[in-house]
């Protein structure tokens, strides 16, 4: 009896890039196509073209800039991923502009991620993978503001909802599988304050690999899917304040 063949490699994540700047699209395509599990299948230079292409090609993830001609990225997000869309797509908004109105507009419009263009290529790929897996990823600096708004007493308003996307809000109620060590709590606190792995390593006087090891352990104990959920847990349970 012939042994069954091992399963083949998983199909790559299919991505659409929409940005009115040629150099941005080229840079994103160059980096994403270099990833073994991601492939760029379409590009658009304006919002109308992005919506039409996305509906025709049905990519796994759409990367949309906000300021585009004909139709801006927030309107395109609502058309592709909004609450009234029968078969919503996964949209990550990628922009230069770190404005609260854009963040909330994108998340209200159905985006599952919000990334600043200066976040770097590694976080871009992580955001694509998170979106494809049904998770959320928001730039660390934006996450800090979102979580500050969430945990601070306030009255919700039309332009500033007092809730995170559902996938992030879930992380706030996850029980610990086992207690975090003091060093893991140090790492968690810095993640919640928006620090990168390199900045955490420098501040704690440890190696980058040690930070990654601590983060892997923290994710396992919290049942967190990414560092945004780690930050959400830290803010909810008071571990995001600087040590006295």
JSON list of N, CA, C and O in Angstrom, two decimals, residues 4-59:
[
{"chain": "A", "resi": 4, "resn": "UNK", "atom": "N", "xyz": [0.51, 7.84, 1.85]},
{"chain": "A", "resi": 4, "resn": "UNK", "atom": "CA", "xyz": [-0.03, 9.09, 1.31]},
{"chain": "A", "resi": 4, "resn": "UNK", "atom": "C", "xyz": [1.05, 10.14, 1.15]},
{"chain": "A", "resi": 4, "resn": "UNK", "atom": "O", "xyz": [1.99, 10.23, 1.93]},
{"chain": "A", "resi": 5, "resn": "UNK", "atom": "N", "xyz": [0.92, 10.94, 0.11]},
{"chain": "A", "resi": 5, "resn": "UNK", "atom": "CA", "xyz": [1.89, 12.01, -0.14]},
{"chain": "A", "resi": 5, "resn": "UNK", "atom": "C", "xyz": [1.73, 13.11, 0.91]},
{"chain": "A", "resi": 5, "resn": "UNK", "atom": "O", "xyz": [0.62, 13.40, 1.35]},
{"chain": "A", "resi": 6, "resn": "UNK", "atom": "N", "xyz": [2.84, 13.69, 1.33]},
{"chain": "A", "resi": 6, "resn": "UNK", "atom": "CA", "xyz": [2.74, 14.80, 2.28]},
{"chain": "A", "resi": 6, "resn": "UNK", "atom": "C", "xyz": [2.02, 15.98, 1.64]},
{"chain": "A", "resi": 6, "resn": "UNK", "atom": "O", "xyz": [2.08, 16.16, 0.42]},
{"chain": "A", "resi": 7, "resn": "UNK", "atom": "N", "xyz": [1.32, 16.76, 2.43]},
{"chain": "A", "resi": 7, "resn": "UNK", "atom": "CA", "xyz": [0.60, 17.92, 1.87]},
{"chain": "A", "resi": 7, "resn": "UNK", "atom": "C", "xyz": [1.57, 18.91, 1.26]},
{"chain": "A", "resi": 7, "resn": "UNK", "atom": "O", "xyz": [2.68, 19.11, 1.74]},
{"chain": "A", "resi": 8, "resn": "UNK", "atom": "N", "xyz": [1.16, 19.53, 0.16]},
{"chain": "A", "resi": 8, "resn": "UNK", "atom": "CA", "xyz": [2.00, 20.51, -0.50]},
{"chain": "A", "resi": 8, "resn": "UNK", "atom": "C", "xyz": [2.02, 21.81, 0.28]},
{"chain": "A", "resi": 8, "resn": "UNK", "atom": "O", "xyz": [1.29, 21.99, 1.24]},
{"chain": "A", "resi": 9, "resn": "UNK", "atom": "N", "xyz": [2.88, 22.74, -0.13]},
{"chain": "A", "resi": 9, "resn": "UNK", "atom": "CA", "xyz": [2.96, 24.03, 0.58]},
{"chain": "A", "resi": 9, "resn": "UNK", "atom": "C", "xyz": [1.66, 24.80, 0.45]},
{"chain": "A", "resi": 9, "resn": "UNK", "atom": "O", "xyz": [0.95, 24.70, -0.55]},
{"chain": "A", "resi": 10, "resn": "UNK", "atom": "N", "xyz": [1.34, 25.57, 1.48]},
{"chain": "A", "resi": 10, "resn": "UNK", "atom": "CA", "xyz": [0.12, 26.37, 1.46]},
{"chain": "A", "resi": 10, "resn": "UNK", "atom": "C", "xyz": [0.21, 27.44, 0.38]},
{"chain": "A", "resi": 10, "resn": "UNK", "atom": "O", "xyz": [1.29, 27.93, 0.07]},
{"chain": "A", "resi": 11, "resn": "UNK", "atom": "N", "xyz": [-0.92, 27.77, -0.19]},
{"chain": "A", "resi": 11, "resn": "UNK", "atom": "CA", "xyz": [-0.94, 28.82, -1.22]},
{"chain": "A", "resi": 11, "resn": "UNK", "atom": "C", "xyz": [-0.53, 30.15, -0.59]},
{"chain": "A", "resi": 11, "resn": "UNK", "atom": "O", "xyz": [-0.88, 30.44, 0.55]},
{"chain": "A", "resi": 12, "resn": "UNK", "atom": "N", "xyz": [0.24, 30.95, -1.33]},
{"chain": "A", "resi": 12, "resn": "UNK", "atom": "CA", "xyz": [0.66, 32.25, -0.77]},
{"chain": "A", "resi": 12, "resn": "UNK", "atom": "C", "xyz": [-0.52, 33.19, -0.56]},
{"chain": "A", "resi": 12, "resn": "UNK", "atom": "O", "xyz": [-1.56, 33.05, -1.21]},
{"chain": "A", "resi": 13, "resn": "UNK", "atom": "N", "xyz": [-0.36, 34.13, 0.35]},
{"chain": "A", "resi": 13, "resn": "UNK", "atom": "CA", "xyz": [-1.37, 35.14, 0.63]},
{"chain": "A", "resi": 13, "resn": "UNK", "atom": "C", "xyz": [-1.38, 36.13, -0.54]},
{"chain": "A", "resi": 13, "resn": "UNK", "atom": "O", "xyz": [-0.36, 36.73, -0.87]},
{"chain": "A", "resi": 14, "resn": "UNK", "atom": "N", "xyz": [-2.52, 36.31, -1.15]},
{"chain": "A", "resi": 14, "resn": "UNK", "atom": "CA", "xyz": [-2.65, 37.18, -2.33]},
{"chain": "A", "resi": 14, "resn": "UNK", "atom": "C", "xyz": [-3.01, 38.60, -1.89]},
{"chain": "A", "resi": 14, "resn": "UNK", "atom": "O", "xyz": [-3.99, 38.81, -1.19]},
{"chain": "A", "resi": 15, "resn": "UNK", "atom": "N", "xyz": [-2.20, 39.56, -2.34]},
{"chain": "A", "resi": 15, "resn": "UNK", "atom": "CA", "xyz": [-2.32, 40.94, -1.84]},
{"chain": "A", "resi": 15, "resn": "UNK", "atom": "C", "xyz": [-2.57, 41.92, -2.98]},
{"chain": "A", "resi": 15, "resn": "UNK", "atom": "O", "xyz": [-1.97, 41.81, -4.05]},
{"chain": "A", "resi": 16, "resn": "UNK", "atom": "N", "xyz": [-3.46, 42.88, -2.72]},
{"chain": "A", "resi": 16, "resn": "UNK", "atom": "CA", "xyz": [-3.64, 44.04, -3.60]},
{"chain": "A", "resi": 16, "resn": "UNK", "atom": "C", "xyz": [-3.05, 45.26, -2.91]},
{"chain": "A", "resi": 16, "resn": "UNK", "atom": "O", "xyz": [-3.28, 45.48, -1.71]},
{"chain": "A", "resi": 17, "resn": "UNK", "atom": "N", "xyz": [-2.29, 46.06, -3.65]},
{"chain": "A", "resi": 17, "resn": "UNK", "atom": "CA", "xyz": [-1.69, 47.29, -3.13]},
{"chain": "A", "resi": 17, "resn": "UNK", "atom": "C", "xyz": [-2.34, 48.48, -3.83]},
{"chain": "A", "resi": 17, "resn": "UNK", "atom": "O", "xyz": [-2.35, 48.54, -5.06]},
{"chain": "A", "resi": 18, "resn": "UNK", "atom": "N", "xyz": [-2.88, 49.42, -3.05]},
{"chain": "A", "resi": 18, "resn": "UNK", "atom": "CA", "xyz": [-3.46, 50.64, -3.63]},
{"chain": "A", "resi": 18, "resn": "UNK", "atom": "C", "xyz": [-2.80, 51.86, -3.01]},
{"chain": "A", "resi": 18, "resn": "UNK", "atom": "O", "xyz": [-2.90, 52.09, -1.81]},
{"chain": "A", "resi": 19, "resn": "UNK", "atom": "N", "xyz": [-2.11, 52.62, -3.85]},
{"chain": "A", "resi": 19, "resn": "UNK", "atom": "CA", "xyz": [-1.43, 53.84, -3.40]},
{"chain": "A", "resi": 19, "resn": "UNK", "atom": "C", "xyz": [-1.19, 54.69, -4.63]},
{"chain": "A", "resi": 19, "resn": "UNK", "atom": "O", "xyz": [-0.84, 54.17, -5.69]},
{"chain": "A", "resi": 20, "resn": "UNK", "atom": "N", "xyz": [-1.36, 56.02, -4.51]},
{"chain": "A", "resi": 20, "resn": "UNK", "atom": "CA", "xyz": [-1.19, 56.87, -5.67]},
{"chain": "A", "resi": 20, "resn": "UNK", "atom": "C", "xyz": [0.27, 57.17, -5.99]},
{"chain": "A", "resi": 20, "resn": "UNK", "atom": "O", "xyz": [0.56, 57.80, -7.01]},
{"chain": "A", "resi": 21, "resn": "UNK", "atom": "N", "xyz": [1.19, 56.72, -5.15]},
{"chain": "A", "resi": 21, "resn": "UNK", "atom": "CA", "xyz": [2.61, 56.95, -5.40]},
{"chain": "A", "resi": 21, "resn": "UNK", "atom": "C", "xyz": [3.27, 55.68, -5.97]},
{"chain": "A", "resi": 21, "resn": "UNK", "atom": "O", "xyz": [3.26, 54.63, -5.32]},
{"chain": "A", "resi": 22, "resn": "UNK", "atom": "N", "xyz": [3.83, 55.81, -7.18]},
{"chain": "A", "resi": 22, "resn": "UNK", "atom": "CA", "xyz": [4.47, 54.66, -7.83]},
{"chain": "A", "resi": 22, "resn": "UNK", "atom": "C", "xyz": [5.56, 54.06, -6.96]},
{"chain": "A", "resi": 22, "resn": "UNK", "atom": "O", "xyz": [5.70, 52.83, -6.88]},
{"chain": "A", "resi": 23, "resn": "UNK", "atom": "N", "xyz": [6.37, 54.92, -6.33]},
{"chain": "A", "resi": 23, "resn": "UNK", "atom": "CA", "xyz": [7.50, 54.42, -5.55]},
{"chain": "A", "resi": 23, "resn": "UNK", "atom": "C", "xyz": [7.04, 53.61, -4.34]},
{"chain": "A", "resi": 23, "resn": "UNK", "atom": "O", "xyz": [7.67, 52.62, -3.97]},
{"chain": "A", "resi": 24, "resn": "UNK", "atom": "N", "xyz": [5.94, 54.01, -3.73]},
{"chain": "A", "resi": 24, "resn": "UNK", "atom": "CA", "xyz": [5.41, 53.26, -2.59]},
{"chain": "A", "resi": 24, "resn": "UNK", "atom": "C", "xyz": [4.94, 51.89, -3.04]},
{"chain": "A", "resi": 24, "resn": "UNK", "atom": "O", "xyz": [5.26, 50.87, -2.42]},
{"chain": "A", "resi": 25, "resn": "UNK", "atom": "N", "xyz": [4.17, 51.85, -4.12]},
{"chain": "A", "resi": 25, "resn": "UNK", "atom": "CA", "xyz": [3.68, 50.56, -4.63]},
{"chain": "A", "resi": 25, "resn": "UNK", "atom": "C", "xyz": [4.85, 49.65, -5.00]},
{"chain": "A", "resi": 25, "resn": "UNK", "atom": "O", "xyz": [4.84, 48.45, -4.70]},
{"chain": "A", "resi": 26, "resn": "UNK", "atom": "N", "xyz": [5.86, 50.22, -5.65]},
{"chain": "A", "resi": 26, "resn": "UNK", "atom": "CA", "xyz": [7.02, 49.43, -6.06]},
{"chain": "A", "resi": 26, "resn": "UNK", "atom": "C", "xyz": [7.76, 48.87, -4.83]},
{"chain": "A", "resi": 26, "resn": "UNK", "atom": "O", "xyz": [8.14, 47.70, -4.81]},
{"chain": "A", "resi": 27, "resn": "UNK", "atom": "N", "xyz": [7.94, 49.73, -3.83]},
{"chain": "A", "resi": 27, "resn": "UNK", "atom": "CA", "xyz": [8.64, 49.29, -2.62]},
{"chain": "A", "resi": 27, "resn": "UNK", "atom": "C", "xyz": [7.88, 48.19, -1.89]},
{"chain": "A", "resi": 27, "resn": "UNK", "atom": "O", "xyz": [8.47, 47.19, -1.46]},
{"chain": "A", "resi": 28, "resn": "UNK", "atom": "N", "xyz": [6.56, 48.37, -1.75]},
{"chain": "A", "resi": 28, "resn": "UNK", "atom": "CA", "xyz": [5.75, 47.35, -1.08]},
{"chain": "A", "resi": 28, "resn": "UNK", "atom": "C", "xyz": [5.79, 46.03, -1.86]},
{"chain": "A", "resi": 28, "resn": "UNK", "atom": "O", "xyz": [5.92, 44.96, -1.28]},
{"chain": "A", "resi": 29, "resn": "UNK", "atom": "N", "xyz": [5.63, 46.14, -3.19]},
{"chain": "A", "resi": 29, "resn": "UNK", "atom": "CA", "xyz": [5.63, 44.92, -4.01]},
{"chain": "A", "resi": 29, "resn": "UNK", "atom": "C", "xyz": [6.98, 44.20, -3.90]},
{"chain": "A", "resi": 29, "resn": "UNK", "atom": "O", "xyz": [7.02, 42.98, -3.75]},
{"chain": "A", "resi": 30, "resn": "UNK", "atom": "N", "xyz": [8.07, 44.96, -3.98]},
{"chain": "A", "resi": 30, "resn": "UNK", "atom": "CA", "xyz": [9.41, 44.36, -3.92]},
{"chain": "A", "resi": 30, "resn": "UNK", "atom": "C", "xyz": [9.58, 43.56, -2.64]},
{"chain": "A", "resi": 30, "resn": "UNK", "atom": "O", "xyz": [10.05, 42.42, -2.65]},
{"chain": "A", "resi": 31, "resn": "UNK", "atom": "N", "xyz": [9.20, 44.14, -1.51]},
{"chain": "A", "resi": 31, "resn": "UNK", "atom": "CA", "xyz": [9.39, 43.45, -0.23]},
{"chain": "A", "resi": 31, "resn": "UNK", "atom": "C", "xyz": [8.41, 42.30, -0.07]},
{"chain": "A", "resi": 31, "resn": "UNK", "atom": "O", "xyz": [8.81, 41.19, 0.32]},
{"chain": "A", "resi": 32, "resn": "UNK", "atom": "N", "xyz": [7.14, 42.52, -0.37]},
{"chain": "A", "resi": 32, "resn": "UNK", "atom": "CA", "xyz": [6.14, 41.46, -0.14]},
{"chain": "A", "resi": 32, "resn": "UNK", "atom": "C", "xyz": [6.35, 40.27, -1.07]},
{"chain": "A", "resi": 32, "resn": "UNK", "atom": "O", "xyz": [6.19, 39.12, -0.66]},
{"chain": "A", "resi": 33, "resn": "UNK", "atom": "N", "xyz": [6.70, 40.55, -2.32]},
{"chain": "A", "resi": 33, "resn": "UNK", "atom": "CA", "xyz": [6.96, 39.43, -3.26]},
{"chain": "A", "resi": 33, "resn": "UNK", "atom": "C", "xyz": [8.18, 38.62, -2.86]},
{"chain": "A", "resi": 33, "resn": "UNK", "atom": "O", "xyz": [8.33, 37.47, -3.28]},
{"chain": "A", "resi": 34, "resn": "UNK", "atom": "N", "xyz": [9.06, 39.22, -2.06]},
{"chain": "A", "resi": 34, "resn": "UNK", "atom": "CA", "xyz": [10.24, 38.48, -1.59]},
{"chain": "A", "resi": 34, "resn": "UNK", "atom": "C", "xyz": [9.91, 37.53, -0.45]},
{"chain": "A", "resi": 34, "resn": "UNK", "atom": "O", "xyz": [10.73, 36.67, -0.10]},
{"chain": "A", "resi": 35, "resn": "UNK", "atom": "N", "xyz": [8.72, 37.64, 0.13]},
{"chain": "A", "resi": 35, "resn": "UNK", "atom": "CA", "xyz": [8.30, 36.75, 1.21]},
{"chain": "A", "resi": 35, "resn": "UNK", "atom": "C", "xyz": [7.81, 35.43, 0.62]},
{"chain": "A", "resi": 35, "resn": "UNK", "atom": "O", "xyz": [7.07, 35.43, -0.37]},
{"chain": "A", "resi": 36, "resn": "UNK", "atom": "N", "xyz": [8.21, 34.30, 1.19]},
{"chain": "A", "resi": 36, "resn": "UNK", "atom": "CA", "xyz": [7.82, 33.01, 0.61]},
{"chain": "A", "resi": 36, "resn": "UNK", "atom": "C", "xyz": [6.32, 32.72, 0.67]},
{"chain": "A", "resi": 36, "resn": "UNK", "atom": "O", "xyz": [5.82, 31.90, -0.11]},
{"chain": "A", "resi": 37, "resn": "UNK", "atom": "N", "xyz": [5.60, 33.41, 1.56]},
{"chain": "A", "resi": 37, "resn": "UNK", "atom": "CA", "xyz": [4.18, 33.10, 1.75]},
{"chain": "A", "resi": 37, "resn": "UNK", "atom": "C", "xyz": [3.26, 34.24, 1.31]},
{"chain": "A", "resi": 37, "resn": "UNK", "atom": "O", "xyz": [2.06, 34.21, 1.61]},
{"chain": "A", "resi": 38, "resn": "UNK", "atom": "N", "xyz": [3.79, 35.23, 0.57]},
{"chain": "A", "resi": 38, "resn": "UNK", "atom": "CA", "xyz": [2.99, 36.37, 0.13]},
{"chain": "A", "resi": 38, "resn": "UNK", "atom": "C", "xyz": [3.27, 36.64, -1.34]},
{"chain": "A", "resi": 38, "resn": "UNK", "atom": "O", "xyz": [4.41, 36.56, -1.79]},
{"chain": "A", "resi": 39, "resn": "UNK", "atom": "N", "xyz": [2.23, 36.99, -2.10]},
{"chain": "A", "resi": 39, "resn": "UNK", "atom": "CA", "xyz": [2.41, 37.40, -3.48]},
{"chain": "A", "resi": 39, "resn": "UNK", "atom": "C", "xyz": [1.47, 38.56, -3.80]},
{"chain": "A", "resi": 39, "resn": "UNK", "atom": "O", "xyz": [0.32, 38.57, -3.36]},
{"chain": "A", "resi": 40, "resn": "UNK", "atom": "N", "xyz": [1.99, 39.56, -4.51]},
{"chain": "A", "resi": 40, "resn": "UNK", "atom": "CA", "xyz": [1.18, 40.71, -4.91]},
{"chain": "A", "resi": 40, "resn": "UNK", "atom": "C", "xyz": [0.50, 40.37, -6.23]},
{"chain": "A", "resi": 40, "resn": "UNK", "atom": "O", "xyz": [1.16, 40.04, -7.22]},
{"chain": "A", "resi": 41, "resn": "UNK", "atom": "N", "xyz": [-0.84, 40.45, -6.27]},
{"chain": "A", "resi": 41, "resn": "UNK", "atom": "CA", "xyz": [-1.59, 40.06, -7.46]},
{"chain": "A", "resi": 41, "resn": "UNK", "atom": "C", "xyz": [-2.20, 41.24, -8.19]},
{"chain": "A", "resi": 41, "resn": "UNK", "atom": "O", "xyz": [-2.68, 41.09, -9.32]},
{"chain": "A", "resi": 42, "resn": "UNK", "atom": "N", "xyz": [-2.21, 42.42, -7.58]},
{"chain": "A", "resi": 42, "resn": "UNK", "atom": "CA", "xyz": [-2.80, 43.58, -8.24]},
{"chain": "A", "resi": 42, "resn": "UNK", "atom": "C", "xyz": [-2.30, 44.87, -7.61]},
{"chain": "A", "resi": 42, "resn": "UNK", "atom": "O", "xyz": [-1.95, 44.90, -6.43]},
{"chain": "A", "resi": 43, "resn": "UNK", "atom": "N", "xyz": [-2.27, 45.95, -8.42]},
{"chain": "A", "resi": 43, "resn": "UNK", "atom": "CA", "xyz": [-1.91, 47.28, -7.95]},
{"chain": "A", "resi": 43, "resn": "UNK", "atom": "C", "xyz": [-2.90, 48.29, -8.48]},
{"chain": "A", "resi": 43, "resn": "UNK", "atom": "O", "xyz": [-3.41, 48.14, -9.61]},
{"chain": "A", "resi": 44, "resn": "UNK", "atom": "N", "xyz": [-3.18, 49.31, -7.68]},
{"chain": "A", "resi": 44, "resn": "UNK", "atom": "CA", "xyz": [-4.08, 50.37, -8.11]},
{"chain": "A", "resi": 44, "resn": "UNK", "atom": "C", "xyz": [-3.51, 51.71, -7.69]},
{"chain": "A", "resi": 44, "resn": "UNK", "atom": "O", "xyz": [-2.89, 51.84, -6.65]},
{"chain": "A", "resi": 45, "resn": "UNK", "atom": "N", "xyz": [-3.77, 52.74, -8.53]},
{"chain": "A", "resi": 45, "resn": "UNK", "atom": "CA", "xyz": [-3.24, 54.08, -8.26]},
{"chain": "A", "resi": 45, "resn": "UNK", "atom": "C", "xyz": [-4.29, 55.03, -7.69]},
{"chain": "A", "resi": 45, "resn": "UNK", "atom": "O", "xyz": [-3.97, 56.16, -7.35]},
{"chain": "A", "resi": 46, "resn": "UNK", "atom": "N", "xyz": [-5.54, 54.57, -7.61]},
{"chain": "A", "resi": 46, "resn": "UNK", "atom": "CA", "xyz": [-6.59, 55.40, -7.01]},
{"chain": "A", "resi": 46, "resn": "UNK", "atom": "C", "xyz": [-7.64, 54.49, -6.38]},
{"chain": "A", "resi": 46, "resn": "UNK", "atom": "O", "xyz": [-7.65, 53.28, -6.60]},
{"chain": "A", "resi": 47, "resn": "UNK", "atom": "N", "xyz": [-8.54, 55.11, -5.59]},
{"chain": "A", "resi": 47, "resn": "UNK", "atom": "CA", "xyz": [-9.51, 54.33, -4.84]},
{"chain": "A", "resi": 47, "resn": "UNK", "atom": "C", "xyz": [-10.52, 53.60, -5.70]},
{"chain": "A", "resi": 47, "resn": "UNK", "atom": "O", "xyz": [-10.89, 52.45, -5.41]},
{"chain": "A", "resi": 48, "resn": "UNK", "atom": "N", "xyz": [-11.00, 54.25, -6.76]},
{"chain": "A", "resi": 48, "resn": "UNK", "atom": "CA", "xyz": [-11.98, 53.60, -7.62]},
{"chain": "A", "resi": 48, "resn": "UNK", "atom": "C", "xyz": [-11.39, 52.35, -8.29]},
{"chain": "A", "resi": 48, "resn": "UNK", "atom": "O", "xyz": [-12.04, 51.30, -8.36]},
{"chain": "A", "resi": 49, "resn": "UNK", "atom": "N", "xyz": [-10.17, 52.49, -8.78]},
{"chain": "A", "resi": 49, "resn": "UNK", "atom": "CA", "xyz": [-9.49, 51.35, -9.40]},
{"chain": "A", "resi": 49, "resn": "UNK", "atom": "C", "xyz": [-9.27, 50.24, -8.37]},
{"chain": "A", "resi": 49, "resn": "UNK", "atom": "O", "xyz": [-9.42, 49.05, -8.68]},
{"chain": "A", "resi": 50, "resn": "UNK", "atom": "N", "xyz": [-8.93, 50.62, -7.14]},
{"chain": "A", "resi": 50, "resn": "UNK", "atom": "CA", "xyz": [-8.70, 49.63, -6.08]},
{"chain": "A", "resi": 50, "resn": "UNK", "atom": "C", "xyz": [-9.95, 48.80, -5.81]},
{"chain": "A", "resi": 50, "resn": "UNK", "atom": "O", "xyz": [-9.90, 47.57, -5.70]},
{"chain": "A", "resi": 51, "resn": "UNK", "atom": "N", "xyz": [-11.10, 49.48, -5.69]},
{"chain": "A", "resi": 51, "resn": "UNK", "atom": "CA", "xyz": [-12.36, 48.77, -5.42]},
{"chain": "A", "resi": 51, "resn": "UNK", "atom": "C", "xyz": [-12.72, 47.84, -6.58]},
{"chain": "A", "resi": 51, "resn": "UNK", "atom": "O", "xyz": [-13.08, 46.67, -6.37]},
{"chain": "A", "resi": 52, "resn": "UNK", "atom": "N", "xyz": [-12.60, 48.34, -7.81]},
{"chain": "A", "resi": 52, "resn": "UNK", "atom": "CA", "xyz": [-12.93, 47.53, -8.99]},
{"chain": "A", "resi": 52, "resn": "UNK", "atom": "C", "xyz": [-12.01, 46.31, -9.09]},
{"chain": "A", "resi": 52, "resn": "UNK", "atom": "O", "xyz": [-12.48, 45.18, -9.33]},
{"chain": "A", "resi": 53, "resn": "UNK", "atom": "N", "xyz": [-10.70, 46.53, -8.90]},
{"chain": "A", "resi": 53, "resn": "UNK", "atom": "CA", "xyz": [-9.75, 45.42, -8.97]},
{"chain": "A", "resi": 53, "resn": "UNK", "atom": "C", "xyz": [-9.99, 44.39, -7.86]},
{"chain": "A", "resi": 53, "resn": "UNK", "atom": "O", "xyz": [-9.95, 43.19, -8.09]},
{"chain": "A", "resi": 54, "resn": "UNK", "atom": "N", "xyz": [-10.23, 44.89, -6.65]},
{"chain": "A", "resi": 54, "resn": "UNK", "atom": "CA", "xyz": [-10.44, 43.99, -5.52]},
{"chain": "A", "resi": 54, "resn": "UNK", "atom": "C", "xyz": [-11.66, 43.11, -5.75]},
{"chain": "A", "resi": 54, "resn": "UNK", "atom": "O", "xyz": [-11.64, 41.91, -5.47]},
{"chain": "A", "resi": 55, "resn": "UNK", "atom": "N", "xyz": [-12.73, 43.70, -6.25]},
{"chain": "A", "resi": 55, "resn": "UNK", "atom": "CA", "xyz": [-13.94, 42.92, -6.51]},
{"chain": "A", "resi": 55, "resn": "UNK", "atom": "C", "xyz": [-13.74, 41.89, -7.61]},
{"chain": "A", "resi": 55, "resn": "UNK", "atom": "O", "xyz": [-14.34, 40.82, -7.59]},
{"chain": "A", "resi": 56, "resn": "UNK", "atom": "N", "xyz": [-12.88, 42.22, -8.58]},
{"chain": "A", "resi": 56, "resn": "UNK", "atom": "CA", "xyz": [-12.64, 41.29, -9.68]},
{"chain": "A", "resi": 56, "resn": "UNK", "atom": "C", "xyz": [-11.64, 40.19, -9.31]},
{"chain": "A", "resi": 56, "resn": "UNK", "atom": "O", "xyz": [-11.85, 39.02, -9.60]},
{"chain": "A", "resi": 57, "resn": "UNK", "atom": "N", "xyz": [-10.55, 40.58, -8.62]},
{"chain": "A", "resi": 57, "resn": "UNK", "atom": "CA", "xyz": [-9.47, 39.64, -8.34]},
{"chain": "A", "resi": 57, "resn": "UNK", "atom": "C", "xyz": [-9.69, 38.88, -7.03]},
{"chain": "A", "resi": 57, "resn": "UNK", "atom": "O", "xyz": [-9.19, 37.77, -6.87]},
{"chain": "A", "resi": 58, "resn": "UNK", "atom": "N", "xyz": [-10.43, 39.50, -6.08]},
{"chain": "A", "resi": 58, "resn": "UNK", "atom": "CA", "xyz": [-10.68, 38.90, -4.76]},
{"chain": "A", "resi": 58, "resn": "UNK", "atom": "C", "xyz": [-9.38, 38.51, -4.04]},
{"chain": "A", "resi": 58, "resn": "UNK", "atom": "O", "xyz": [-9.16, 37.33, -3.73]},
{"chain": "A", "resi": 59, "resn": "UNK", "atom": "N", "xyz": [-8.50, 39.47, -3.76]},
{"chain": "A", "resi": 59, "resn": "UNK", "atom": "CA", "xyz": [-7.27, 39.15, -3.03]},
{"chain": "A", "resi": 59, "resn": "UNK", "atom": "C", "xyz": [-7.59, 38.75, -1.59]},
{"chain": "A", "resi": 59, "resn": "UNK", "atom": "O", "xyz": [-8.68, 39.04, -1.08]}
]
